[in-house]
Short mmCIF file of C-alpha atoms in Angstrom, two decimals:
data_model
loop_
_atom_site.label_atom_id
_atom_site.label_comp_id
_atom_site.label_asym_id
_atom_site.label_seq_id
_atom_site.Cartn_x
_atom_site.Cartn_y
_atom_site.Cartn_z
CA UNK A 22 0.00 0.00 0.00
CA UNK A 23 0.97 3.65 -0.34
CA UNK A 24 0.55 6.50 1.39
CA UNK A 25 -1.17 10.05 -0.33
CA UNK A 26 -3.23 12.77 0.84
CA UNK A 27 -7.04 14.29 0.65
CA UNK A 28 -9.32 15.60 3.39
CA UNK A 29 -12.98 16.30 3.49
CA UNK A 30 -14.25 19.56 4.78
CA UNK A 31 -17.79 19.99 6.77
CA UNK A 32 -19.83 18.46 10.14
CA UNK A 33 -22.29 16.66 7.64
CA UNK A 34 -19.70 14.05 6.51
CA UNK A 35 -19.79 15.07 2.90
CA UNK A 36 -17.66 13.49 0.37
CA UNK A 37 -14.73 15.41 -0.92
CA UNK A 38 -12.13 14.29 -3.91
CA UNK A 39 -8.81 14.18 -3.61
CA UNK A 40 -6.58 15.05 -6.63
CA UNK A 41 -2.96 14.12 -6.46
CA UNK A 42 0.51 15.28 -8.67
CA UNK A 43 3.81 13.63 -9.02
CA UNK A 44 5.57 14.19 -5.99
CA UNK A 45 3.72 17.06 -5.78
CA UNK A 46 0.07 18.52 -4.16
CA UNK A 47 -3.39 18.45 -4.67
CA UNK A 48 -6.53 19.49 -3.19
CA UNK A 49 -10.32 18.89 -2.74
CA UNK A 50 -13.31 20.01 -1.08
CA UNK A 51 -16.58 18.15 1.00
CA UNK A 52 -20.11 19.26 2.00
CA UNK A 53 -20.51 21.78 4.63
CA UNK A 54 -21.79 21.73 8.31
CA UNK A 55 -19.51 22.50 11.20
CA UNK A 56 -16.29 23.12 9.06
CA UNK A 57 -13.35 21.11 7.58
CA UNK A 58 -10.90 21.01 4.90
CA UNK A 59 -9.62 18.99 2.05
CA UNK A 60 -6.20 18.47 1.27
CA UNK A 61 -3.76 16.64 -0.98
CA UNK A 62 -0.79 15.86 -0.92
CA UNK A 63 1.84 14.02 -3.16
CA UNK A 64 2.32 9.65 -3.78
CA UNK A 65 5.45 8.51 -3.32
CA UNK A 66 6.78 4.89 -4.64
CA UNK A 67 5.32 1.89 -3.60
CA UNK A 68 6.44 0.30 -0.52
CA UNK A 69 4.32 -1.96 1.61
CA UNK A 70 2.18 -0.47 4.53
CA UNK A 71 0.83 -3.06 7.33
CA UNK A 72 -2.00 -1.31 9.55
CA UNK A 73 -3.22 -3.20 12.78
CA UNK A 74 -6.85 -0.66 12.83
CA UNK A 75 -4.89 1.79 15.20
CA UNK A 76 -3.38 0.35 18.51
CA UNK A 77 -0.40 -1.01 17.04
CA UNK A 78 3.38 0.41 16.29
CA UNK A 79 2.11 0.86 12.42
CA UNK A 80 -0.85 3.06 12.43
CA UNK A 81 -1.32 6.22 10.14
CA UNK A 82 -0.65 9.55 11.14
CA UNK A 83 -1.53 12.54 8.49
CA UNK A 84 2.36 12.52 6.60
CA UNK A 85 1.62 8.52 5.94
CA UNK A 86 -2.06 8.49 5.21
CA UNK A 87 -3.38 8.32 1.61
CA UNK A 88 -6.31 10.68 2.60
CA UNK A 89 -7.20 12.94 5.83
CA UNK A 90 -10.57 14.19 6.56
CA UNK A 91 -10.60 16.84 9.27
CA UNK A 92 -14.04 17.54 10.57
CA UNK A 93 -14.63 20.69 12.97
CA UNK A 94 -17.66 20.97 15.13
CA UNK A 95 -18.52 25.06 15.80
CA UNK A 96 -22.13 24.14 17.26
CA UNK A 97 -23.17 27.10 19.57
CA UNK A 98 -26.44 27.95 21.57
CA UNK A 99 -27.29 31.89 22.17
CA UNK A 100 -28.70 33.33 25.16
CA UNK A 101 -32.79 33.24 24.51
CA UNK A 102 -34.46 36.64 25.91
CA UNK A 103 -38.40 35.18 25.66
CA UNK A 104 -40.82 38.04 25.75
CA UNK A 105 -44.44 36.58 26.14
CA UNK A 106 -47.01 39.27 25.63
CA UNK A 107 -50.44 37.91 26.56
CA UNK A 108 -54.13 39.56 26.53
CA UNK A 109 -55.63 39.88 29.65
CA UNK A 110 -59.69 40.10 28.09
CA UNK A 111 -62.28 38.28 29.13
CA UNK A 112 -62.28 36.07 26.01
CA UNK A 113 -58.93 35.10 27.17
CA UNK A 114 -59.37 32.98 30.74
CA UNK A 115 -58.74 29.28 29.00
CA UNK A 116 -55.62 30.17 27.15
CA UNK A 117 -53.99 32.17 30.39
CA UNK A 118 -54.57 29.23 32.37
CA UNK A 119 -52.72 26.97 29.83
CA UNK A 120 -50.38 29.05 29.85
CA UNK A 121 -49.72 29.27 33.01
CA UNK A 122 -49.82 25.14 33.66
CA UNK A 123 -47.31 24.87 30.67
CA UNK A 124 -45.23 27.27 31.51
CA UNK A 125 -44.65 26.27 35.19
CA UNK A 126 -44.90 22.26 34.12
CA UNK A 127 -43.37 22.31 30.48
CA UNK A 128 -41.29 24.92 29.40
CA UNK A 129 -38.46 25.20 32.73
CA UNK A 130 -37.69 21.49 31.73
CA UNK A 131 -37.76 21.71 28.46
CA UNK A 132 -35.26 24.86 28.32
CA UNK A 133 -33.30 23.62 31.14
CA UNK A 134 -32.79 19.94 29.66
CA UNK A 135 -31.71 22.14 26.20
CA UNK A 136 -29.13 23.65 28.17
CA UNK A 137 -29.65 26.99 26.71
CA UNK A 138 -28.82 30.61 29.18
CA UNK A 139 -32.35 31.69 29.19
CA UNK A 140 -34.68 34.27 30.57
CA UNK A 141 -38.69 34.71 30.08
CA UNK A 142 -39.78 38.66 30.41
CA UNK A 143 -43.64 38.52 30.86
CA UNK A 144 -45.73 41.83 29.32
CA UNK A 145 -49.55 41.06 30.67
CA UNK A 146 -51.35 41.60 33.68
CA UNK A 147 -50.09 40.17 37.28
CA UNK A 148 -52.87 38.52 38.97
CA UNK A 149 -55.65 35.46 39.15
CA UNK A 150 -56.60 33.99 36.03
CA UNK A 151 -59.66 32.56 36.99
CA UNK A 152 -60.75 35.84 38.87
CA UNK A 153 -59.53 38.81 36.20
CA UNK A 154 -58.04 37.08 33.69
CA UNK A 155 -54.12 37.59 34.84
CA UNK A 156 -51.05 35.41 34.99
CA UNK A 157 -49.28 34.32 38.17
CA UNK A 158 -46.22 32.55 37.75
CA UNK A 159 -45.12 30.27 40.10
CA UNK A 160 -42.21 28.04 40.75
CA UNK A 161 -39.93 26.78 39.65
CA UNK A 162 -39.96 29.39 36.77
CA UNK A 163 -41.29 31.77 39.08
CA UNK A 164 -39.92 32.46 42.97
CA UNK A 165 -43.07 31.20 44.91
CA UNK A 166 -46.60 30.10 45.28
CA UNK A 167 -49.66 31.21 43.12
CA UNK A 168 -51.91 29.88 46.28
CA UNK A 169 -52.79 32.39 46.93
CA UNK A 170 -52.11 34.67 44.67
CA UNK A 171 -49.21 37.44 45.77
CA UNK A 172 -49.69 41.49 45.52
CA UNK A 173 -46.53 41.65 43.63
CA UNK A 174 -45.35 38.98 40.66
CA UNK A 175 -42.91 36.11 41.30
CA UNK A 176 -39.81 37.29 39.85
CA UNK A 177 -37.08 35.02 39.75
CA UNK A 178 -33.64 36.76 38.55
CA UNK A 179 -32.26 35.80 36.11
CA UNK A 180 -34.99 33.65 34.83
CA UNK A 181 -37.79 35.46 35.23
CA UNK A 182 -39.52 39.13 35.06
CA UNK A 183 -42.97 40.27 34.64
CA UNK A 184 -43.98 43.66 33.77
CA UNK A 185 -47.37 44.05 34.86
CA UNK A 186 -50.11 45.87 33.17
CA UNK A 187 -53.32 45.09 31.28
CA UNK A 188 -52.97 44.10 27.94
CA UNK A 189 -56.25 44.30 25.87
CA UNK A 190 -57.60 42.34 22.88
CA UNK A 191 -56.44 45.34 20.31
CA UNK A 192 -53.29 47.09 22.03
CA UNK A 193 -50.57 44.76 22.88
CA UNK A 194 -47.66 45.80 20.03
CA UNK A 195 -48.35 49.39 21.12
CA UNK A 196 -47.92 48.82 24.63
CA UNK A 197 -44.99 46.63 23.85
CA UNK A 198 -43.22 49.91 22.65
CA UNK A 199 -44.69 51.78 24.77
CA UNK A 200 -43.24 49.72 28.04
CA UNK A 201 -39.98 49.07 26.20
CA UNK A 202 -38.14 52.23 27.97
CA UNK A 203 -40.60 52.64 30.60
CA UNK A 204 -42.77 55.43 28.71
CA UNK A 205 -45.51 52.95 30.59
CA UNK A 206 -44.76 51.99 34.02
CA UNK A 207 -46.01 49.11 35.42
CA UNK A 208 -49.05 48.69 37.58
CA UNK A 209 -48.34 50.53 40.65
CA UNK A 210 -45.46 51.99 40.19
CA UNK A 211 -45.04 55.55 38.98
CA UNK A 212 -41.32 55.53 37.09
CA UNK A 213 -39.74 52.56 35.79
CA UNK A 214 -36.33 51.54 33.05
CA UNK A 215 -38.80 49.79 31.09
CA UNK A 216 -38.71 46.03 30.18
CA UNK A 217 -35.19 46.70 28.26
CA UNK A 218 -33.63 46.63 31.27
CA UNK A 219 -33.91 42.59 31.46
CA UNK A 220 -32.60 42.46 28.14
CA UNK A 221 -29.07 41.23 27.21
CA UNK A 222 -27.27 42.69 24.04
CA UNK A 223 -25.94 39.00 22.92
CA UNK A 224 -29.33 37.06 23.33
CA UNK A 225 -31.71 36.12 20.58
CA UNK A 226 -35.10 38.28 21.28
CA UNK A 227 -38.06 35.58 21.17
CA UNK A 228 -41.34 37.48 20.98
CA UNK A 229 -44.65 34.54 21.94
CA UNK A 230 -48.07 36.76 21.63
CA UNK A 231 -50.78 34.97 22.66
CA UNK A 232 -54.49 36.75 21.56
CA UNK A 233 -57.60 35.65 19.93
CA UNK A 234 -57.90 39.02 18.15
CA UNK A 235 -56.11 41.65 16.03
CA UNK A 236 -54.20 45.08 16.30
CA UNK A 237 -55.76 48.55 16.53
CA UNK A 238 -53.66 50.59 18.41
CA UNK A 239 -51.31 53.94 18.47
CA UNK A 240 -47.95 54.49 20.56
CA UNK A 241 -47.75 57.80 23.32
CA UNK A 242 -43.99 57.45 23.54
CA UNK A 243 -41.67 57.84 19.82
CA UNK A 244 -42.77 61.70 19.45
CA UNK A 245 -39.94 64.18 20.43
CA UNK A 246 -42.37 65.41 23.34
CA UNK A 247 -44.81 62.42 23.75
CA UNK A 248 -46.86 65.51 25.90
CA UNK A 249 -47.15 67.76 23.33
CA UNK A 250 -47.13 66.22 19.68
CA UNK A 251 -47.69 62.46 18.34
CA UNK A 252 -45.21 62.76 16.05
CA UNK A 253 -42.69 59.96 15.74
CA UNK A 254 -45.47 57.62 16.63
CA UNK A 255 -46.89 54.62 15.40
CA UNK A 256 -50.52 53.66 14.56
CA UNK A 257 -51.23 50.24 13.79
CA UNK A 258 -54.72 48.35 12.39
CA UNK A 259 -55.46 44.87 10.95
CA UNK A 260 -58.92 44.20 12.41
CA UNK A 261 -60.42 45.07 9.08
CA UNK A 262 -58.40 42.22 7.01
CA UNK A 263 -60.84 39.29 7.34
CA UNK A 264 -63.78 41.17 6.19
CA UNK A 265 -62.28 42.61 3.37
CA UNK A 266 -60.36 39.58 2.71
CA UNK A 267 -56.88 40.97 2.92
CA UNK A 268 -53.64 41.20 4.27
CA UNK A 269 -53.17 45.01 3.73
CA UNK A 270 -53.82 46.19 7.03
CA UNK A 271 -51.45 43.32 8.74
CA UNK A 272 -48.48 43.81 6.23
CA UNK A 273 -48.69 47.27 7.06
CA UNK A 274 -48.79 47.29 10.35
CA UNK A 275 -45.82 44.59 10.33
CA UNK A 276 -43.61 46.41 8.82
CA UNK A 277 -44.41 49.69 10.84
CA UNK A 278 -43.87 47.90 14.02
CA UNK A 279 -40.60 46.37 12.79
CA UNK A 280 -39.26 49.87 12.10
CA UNK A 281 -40.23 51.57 15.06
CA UNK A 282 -39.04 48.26 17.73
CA UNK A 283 -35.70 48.14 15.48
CA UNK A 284 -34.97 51.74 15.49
CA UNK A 285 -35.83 51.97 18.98
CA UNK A 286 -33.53 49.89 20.33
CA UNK A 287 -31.37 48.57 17.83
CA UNK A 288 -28.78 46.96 20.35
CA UNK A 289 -31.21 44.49 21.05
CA UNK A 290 -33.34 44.14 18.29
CA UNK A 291 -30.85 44.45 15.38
CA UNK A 292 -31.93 46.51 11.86
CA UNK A 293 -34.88 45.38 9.38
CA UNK A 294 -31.96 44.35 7.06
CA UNK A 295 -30.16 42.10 10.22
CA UNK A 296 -33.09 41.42 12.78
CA UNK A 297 -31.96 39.78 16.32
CA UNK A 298 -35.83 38.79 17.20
CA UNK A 299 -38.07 36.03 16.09
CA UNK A 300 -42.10 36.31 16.51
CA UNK A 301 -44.33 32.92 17.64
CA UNK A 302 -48.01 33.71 17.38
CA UNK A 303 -50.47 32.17 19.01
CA UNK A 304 -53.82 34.01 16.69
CA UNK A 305 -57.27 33.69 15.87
CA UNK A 306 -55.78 31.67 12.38
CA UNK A 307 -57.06 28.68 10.27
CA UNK A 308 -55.51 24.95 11.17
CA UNK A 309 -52.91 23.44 9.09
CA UNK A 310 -53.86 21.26 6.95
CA UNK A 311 -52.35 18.94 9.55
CA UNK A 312 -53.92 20.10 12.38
CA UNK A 313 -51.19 19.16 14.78
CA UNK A 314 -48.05 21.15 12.74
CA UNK A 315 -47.87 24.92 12.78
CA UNK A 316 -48.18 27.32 10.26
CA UNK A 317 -44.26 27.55 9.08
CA UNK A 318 -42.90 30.92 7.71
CA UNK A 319 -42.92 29.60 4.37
CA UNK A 320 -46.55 29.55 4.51
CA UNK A 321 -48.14 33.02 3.60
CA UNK A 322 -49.91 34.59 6.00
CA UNK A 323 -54.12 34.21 5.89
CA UNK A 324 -56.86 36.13 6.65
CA UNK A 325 -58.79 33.52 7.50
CA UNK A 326 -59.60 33.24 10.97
CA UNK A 327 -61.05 29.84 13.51
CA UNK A 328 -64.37 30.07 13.89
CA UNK A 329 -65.89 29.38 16.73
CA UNK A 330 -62.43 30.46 19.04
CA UNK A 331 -61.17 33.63 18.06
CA UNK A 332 -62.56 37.27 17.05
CA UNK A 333 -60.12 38.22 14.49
CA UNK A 334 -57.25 36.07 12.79
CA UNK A 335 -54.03 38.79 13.64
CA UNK A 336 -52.57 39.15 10.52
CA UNK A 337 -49.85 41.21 11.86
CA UNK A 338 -48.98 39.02 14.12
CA UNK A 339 -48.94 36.38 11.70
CA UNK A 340 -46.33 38.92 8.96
CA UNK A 341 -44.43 39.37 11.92
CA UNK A 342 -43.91 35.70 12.16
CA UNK A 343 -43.28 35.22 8.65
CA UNK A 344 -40.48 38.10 8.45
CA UNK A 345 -38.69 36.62 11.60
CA UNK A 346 -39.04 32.71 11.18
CA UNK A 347 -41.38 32.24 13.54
CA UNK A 348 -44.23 29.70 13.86
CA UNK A 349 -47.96 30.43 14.03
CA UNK A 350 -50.32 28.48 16.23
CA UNK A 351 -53.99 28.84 15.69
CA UNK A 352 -55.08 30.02 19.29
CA UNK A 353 -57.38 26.87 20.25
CA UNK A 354 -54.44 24.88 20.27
CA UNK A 355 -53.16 26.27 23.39
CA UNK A 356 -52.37 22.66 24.73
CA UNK A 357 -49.02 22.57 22.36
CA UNK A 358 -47.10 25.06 24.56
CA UNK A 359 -44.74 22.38 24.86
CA UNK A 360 -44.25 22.08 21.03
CA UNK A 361 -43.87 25.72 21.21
CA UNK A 362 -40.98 25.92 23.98
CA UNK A 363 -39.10 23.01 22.32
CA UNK A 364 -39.61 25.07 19.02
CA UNK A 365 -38.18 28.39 20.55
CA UNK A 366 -35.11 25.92 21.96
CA UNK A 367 -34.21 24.99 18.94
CA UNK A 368 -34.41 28.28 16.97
CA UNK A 369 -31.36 29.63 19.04
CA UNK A 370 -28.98 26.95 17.99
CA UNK A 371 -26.28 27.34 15.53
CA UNK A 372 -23.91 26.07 13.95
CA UNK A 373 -23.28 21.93 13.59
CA UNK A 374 -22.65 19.23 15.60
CA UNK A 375 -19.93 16.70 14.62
CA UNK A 376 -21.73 13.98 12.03
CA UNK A 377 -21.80 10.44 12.95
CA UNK A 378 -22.03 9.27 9.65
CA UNK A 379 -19.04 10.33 7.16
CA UNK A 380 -18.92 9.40 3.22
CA UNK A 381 -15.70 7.34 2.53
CA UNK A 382 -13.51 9.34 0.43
CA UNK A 383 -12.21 8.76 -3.49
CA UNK A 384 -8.70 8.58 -3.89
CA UNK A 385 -6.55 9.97 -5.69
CA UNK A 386 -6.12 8.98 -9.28
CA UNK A 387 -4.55 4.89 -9.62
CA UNK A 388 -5.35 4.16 -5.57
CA UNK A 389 -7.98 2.86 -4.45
CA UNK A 390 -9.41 3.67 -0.18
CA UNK A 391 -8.19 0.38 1.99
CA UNK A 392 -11.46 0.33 4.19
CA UNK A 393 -9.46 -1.92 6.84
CA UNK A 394 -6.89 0.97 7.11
CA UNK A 395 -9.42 3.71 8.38
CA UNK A 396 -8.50 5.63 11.62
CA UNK A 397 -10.47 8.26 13.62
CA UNK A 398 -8.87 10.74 16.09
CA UNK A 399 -11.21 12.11 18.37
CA UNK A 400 -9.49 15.85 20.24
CA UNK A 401 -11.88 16.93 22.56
CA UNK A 402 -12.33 20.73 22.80
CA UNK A 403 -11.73 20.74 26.53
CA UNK A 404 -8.13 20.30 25.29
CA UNK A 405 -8.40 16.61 26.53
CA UNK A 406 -6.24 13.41 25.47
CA UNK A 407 -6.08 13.04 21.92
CA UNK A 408 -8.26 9.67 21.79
CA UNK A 409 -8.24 7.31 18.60
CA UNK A 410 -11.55 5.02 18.38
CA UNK A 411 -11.34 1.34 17.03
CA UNK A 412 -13.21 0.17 13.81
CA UNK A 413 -15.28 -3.12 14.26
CA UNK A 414 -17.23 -5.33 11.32
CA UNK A 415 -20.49 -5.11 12.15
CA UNK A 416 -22.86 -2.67 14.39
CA UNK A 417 -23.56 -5.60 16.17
CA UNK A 418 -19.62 -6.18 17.66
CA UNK A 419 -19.85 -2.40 18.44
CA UNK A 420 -18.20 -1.23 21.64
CA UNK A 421 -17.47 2.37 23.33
CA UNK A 422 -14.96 4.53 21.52
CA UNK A 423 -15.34 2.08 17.81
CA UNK A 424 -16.85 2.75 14.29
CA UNK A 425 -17.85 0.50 11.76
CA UNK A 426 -18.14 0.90 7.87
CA UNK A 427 -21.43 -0.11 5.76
CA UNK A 428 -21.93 0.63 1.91
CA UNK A 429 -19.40 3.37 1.91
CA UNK A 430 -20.59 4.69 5.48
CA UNK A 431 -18.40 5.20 8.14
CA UNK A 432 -20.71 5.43 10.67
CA UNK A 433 -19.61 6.26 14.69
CA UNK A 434 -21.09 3.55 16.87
CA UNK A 435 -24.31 4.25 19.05
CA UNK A 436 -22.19 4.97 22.05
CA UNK A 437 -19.61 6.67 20.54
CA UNK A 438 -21.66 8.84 18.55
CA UNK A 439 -23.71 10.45 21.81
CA UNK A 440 -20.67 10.91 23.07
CA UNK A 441 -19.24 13.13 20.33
CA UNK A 442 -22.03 15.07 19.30
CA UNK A 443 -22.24 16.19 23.01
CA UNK A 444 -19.08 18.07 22.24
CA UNK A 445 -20.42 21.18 20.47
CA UNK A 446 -16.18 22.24 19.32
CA UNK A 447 -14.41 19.08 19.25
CA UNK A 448 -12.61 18.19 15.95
CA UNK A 449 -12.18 14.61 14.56
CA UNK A 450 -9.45 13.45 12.37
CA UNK A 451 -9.69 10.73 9.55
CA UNK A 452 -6.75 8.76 8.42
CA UNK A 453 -7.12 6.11 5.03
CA UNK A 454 -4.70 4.33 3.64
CA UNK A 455 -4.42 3.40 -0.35
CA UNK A 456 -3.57 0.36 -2.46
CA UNK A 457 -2.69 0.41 -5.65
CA UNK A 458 -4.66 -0.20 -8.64
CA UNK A 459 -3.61 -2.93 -10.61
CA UNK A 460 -2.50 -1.69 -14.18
#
């Protein structure tokens, strides 16, 4: 056997070509996902090459292999700033109190088992849901009991904040702006920094408004002198859109929104050309034609409302969603919260995980891949022991730290795949060997 060069680049395990000169270099590329590279490098005269799978005095290193594939996790999870907004009217009693069983039962595990630095900021009303259709948090997302109900809301630094006030069916993007720098103070109090001051600049903003109806509302708080002109400020009106059977009002509305909340505070909310915010809605809107999946931001948004359930179907809520990524949830289905939380968990990863299953290279021209030559070096990102993992025949003779190849596959064994996809930077090294190809 000889020994040449090639490396595939990318977390997905794409295949990548090798190309090879006399004495000389060559290079070649894979398919993407966490990052790698593809390299070459020149075939010397024959010489025999005996390889033992790894453990003995002859295995490969990169200057002897015939082909090196480098593989490079960079998987990353931002900081999640989750801003529920919620309406506190009296068509609204069901959905709080989902919310607030899900939220106390569902979402602190969920987010907590994703591992992701998280806070929830709460704009609605702090009180009893059964009584005036408010939200009480309690633990463990909140800091206590809901039984009874406190005077003051259960926050729970750094997890949780609630600005209080009452949200109405029409209003809630308004007072969203409104609250933002404290323009609005919270119930009872007379001053306040506004709900910006629980923000972080680094975290992904996730907006989750949950209403049965639509937006007719203006801002107090963009003029110059919010006492003495309305200039600056926003008005905002969809509530026509299902009658008239269209989406002017909403796209409107959208995109004023978007302007004023990004140019208000564009440290945490980015630019309309680089937003740093998704929007979930929970709205008065049609089922899926699945009922049980979302409405993805693919999907364009729809005037069409549920009916019985919901007074008007939100369509700026729903262009919101679409410009950000976000899902829509037609508001009846208020028993998926859980879908919803694992949903918002997974929009603020990035990035790939190292692949467990990795094409087997060509090689370069005349040579031909010796499958029972194949080495993997794991390097931890913790700067740990460089470790090298075993290749068996079958999955069924698989052990911890071993691989196995199948129809061109090299695929990490059960074991020793969780444990390298738990890594989010390690790197993982590939070593081949070559025969030559009869003439």
């Amino acid at each position: 056997m000889l020994a040449a060069a090639a490396s595939i680049g990318g977390c997905s395990g794409g295949g990548g070509e090798a190309s090879s000169g006399n004495n000389g270099s060559g290079s070649g590329s894979g398919g993407g996902g966490g990052g790698g590279d593809t390299t070459g490098s020149g075939i010397g005269d024959g010489g025999g090459f005996d390889f033992d799978g790894g453990t003995g005095d002859a295995s490969l290193n990169e200057d002897t292999a015939c082909v090196a594939t480098k593989l490079q996790a960079d998987y990353e999870q931002r900081p999640a700033d989750i801003i529920f907004i919620i309406d506190n009217s009296e068509s609204m009693t069901d959905e709080i109190n989902s919310v607030q069983q899900n939220i106390n039962q569902n979402f602190a595990s969920i987010i907590e088992r994703s591992g992701i630095d998280y806070r929830v900021i709460m704009l609605s009303k702090h009180g009893s849901s059964a009584l005036e259709q408010s939200v009480c948090v309690e633990a463990p997302l909140g800091s206590g009991s809901c039984s009874p109900v406190p005077t003051a809301p259960n926050t729970n630094p750094p997890h949780f904040y609630q600005y209080s006030l009452e949200v109405s069916s029409l209003n809630s993007l308004c007072l969203a702006i409104d609250t933002l720098k404290g323009a609005i103070p919270p119930k009872g109090e007379t001053t306040s920094p506004g709900w910006s001051q629980w923000l972080r600049p680094d975290s992904l903003k996730v907006f989750v408004e949950i209403t049965d109806d639509g937006v007719d509302c203006s801002s107090i708080s963009l003029g110059a002198d919010p006492a003495k002109t309305d200039e600056g400020d926003i008005a905002l009106k969809d509530v026509d859109d299902d009658d008239m059977e269209t989406l002017a009002g909403g796209t409107k509305s959208a995109e004023v929104f978007d302007a004023a909340l990004t140019a208000t505070a564009p440290e945490y909310f980015g630019t309309p050309s680089a937003r740093n915010y998704m929007f979930f809605s929970f709205v008065g809107i049609v089922e899926n034609t699945d009922p049980t999946v979302p409405w993805p931001p693919e999907e364009p948004v729809t005037w069409e409302q549920c009916r019985p359930g919901s007074v008007d179907p939100g369509t700026t809520y729903q262009t919101l969603s679409v410009m950000t990524g976000g899902l829509r949830y037609p508001i009846q289905q208020y028993d998926t919260y859980d879908a919803v939380f694992q949903a918002i968990a997974d929009s603020v990863i990035s990035g790939a995980k190292l692949s467990c299953e990795i094409d087997v290279p060509k090689a370069p021209g005349g040579h031909s891949i010796d499958l029972e030559t194949v080495q993997i070096e794991f390097t931890p990102s913790n700067g740990g022991q460089k470790q090298t993992f075993s290749q068996v025949k079958t999955p069924e003779e698989c052990k911890p730290m071993s691989f196995y190849i199948e129809e061109g596959i090299i695929r990490l064994c059960p074991d020793t795949c969780a444990m390298a996809v738990q890594d989010n930077t390690a790197g993982m090294n590939l070593l081949y060997g070559c025969s030559v190809n009869p003439n």
